């Protein structure tokens, strides 16, 4: 029998409650209260049975997204690419790779999304191109105006065997030297990522204008509502090209984190450049009055919260990776509160917070923290103030898939080798496997005779969209997710402030507007049954009822519709999350 743990309020409350009141009650801009649903196109839906997801596949599943109540989709790269890094190496910023379809397919998908009320956000990687891009080919040949479109540098000299010596000790994110020799040009080029991804030179104003024109192309002709700017801290390098110092305690000289990246990461010029990109969106907003969004990705443990918050000054918001990077398993309520406070307390006044549990580069949240906590984690990210980001499959609680080294295709995983490819910071294949739509062969992602680009998780037979659509809410992550999305439409959630507390193993918060009784959320992060005092979260002393709880709960006290007469004595089951609303007073 599981131990009954008393979460005593007086002893267990951690830190001071955080409050983020709204300064007005105007309707937020569409993106300030949206759910950003990330689609990894390769893995979403294969429409032509070639084993790879595509644009027509996405279009065929837009109704699913509309049924979720999601307001926007962020589509990972579908640009023309030789696929050295699965589409993050663009050979043409203004065309679609044939593996995903055509530009006409994109426009049809965009138009259909608008019909369904879904905004469209595109992934852009401004830092680099593919080595196959026409700009790079012409730069290698010193063909103007492309000669200095990239970071070129002479060798330090030549070793005794006649091999060129790299200009400095800079390392690639994917290990080994960040410099690659080009015999034709007799110079090295810099690549922060793979050898096939040469970095663009943003000290060249022609490159800046090229990228602005890329943004204009997608806004004007394709109806894009915003952009997610990838890997922005890498946009600039120190012009002196000095060696970077070794990181204290680092032992692997080939690993990126062997060095402290003081000359290649998040230089001051980056902020101005992002501001220039954001100004392109402003051009269109001034003409048509339609709000557009620019969100930036700056994932790194090397970035201070103060430096990260500066991106609010030049974009609409930087992604909040506190739950991804800072929060360790097993989850602890005090640590959840710490990460929530870290973001809320530092978010500039008038700016919008956002919450991310996972994505295509990081373990799925259920695999990292445990599938029992999936619903509780959704309650946290979907009901805290601001923007929630959902990685496709998160709505049904998809988990990582075990991938053998022989089946590994991620270049980052391959570079780690057979001994380390399945370390949590190596291969990204486990979180990128195909979307699980049904119990049919290949989970309904591809036809039955097709071998998908990555293996489908064997659990698809029971864990899939169709099964969860048919199940009762008590057994369906999908229906819990949809219920949470519906709650986001309440003024309390759209406009209300928040107070959050950690009470022993329970992370809890409220959403309150003016003097009304608040909505209350409580999540037990432990494998024990706990009693918790939630009165801190209700200044109105109202009577509450349970309106939503985690799937598979066996707690008789939290059956939806049950009254909670005393917030000082609330029982939560193992890993259980609940949402409470006040019962209207009889008149």
mmCIF file of C-alpha atoms in Angstrom, residues 108 133 167 185 211 230 304 331 344 358 373 405 444 538:
data_model
loop_
_atom_site.group_PDB
_atom_site.id
_atom_site.type_symbol
_atom_site.label_atom_id
_atom_site.label_comp_id
_atom_site.label_asym_id
_atom_site.label_seq_id
_atom_site.Cartn_x
_atom_site.Cartn_y
_atom_site.Cartn_z
ATOM 1 C CA UNK A 108 -2.936 25.001 -50.582
ATOM 2 C CA UNK A 133 23.226 26.515 -51.979
ATOM 3 C CA UNK A 167 42.574 29.564 -38.192
ATOM 4 C CA UNK A 185 39.409 28.756 -52.790
ATOM 5 C CA UNK A 211 17.447 37.174 -45.500
ATOM 6 C CA UNK A 230 16.368 28.923 -35.180
ATOM 7 C CA UNK A 304 21.971 33.710 -18.703
ATOM 8 C CA UNK A 331 10.414 15.960 -11.101
ATOM 9 C CA UNK A 344 7.706 34.904 -14.714
ATOM 10 C CA UNK A 358 9.785 19.086 -25.353
ATOM 11 C CA UNK A 373 2.812 12.931 -15.234
ATOM 12 C CA UNK A 405 22.456 2.400 -33.824
ATOM 13 C CA UNK A 444 -1.685 5.161 -40.090
ATOM 14 C CA UNK A 538 -8.141 31.074 -2.664
#
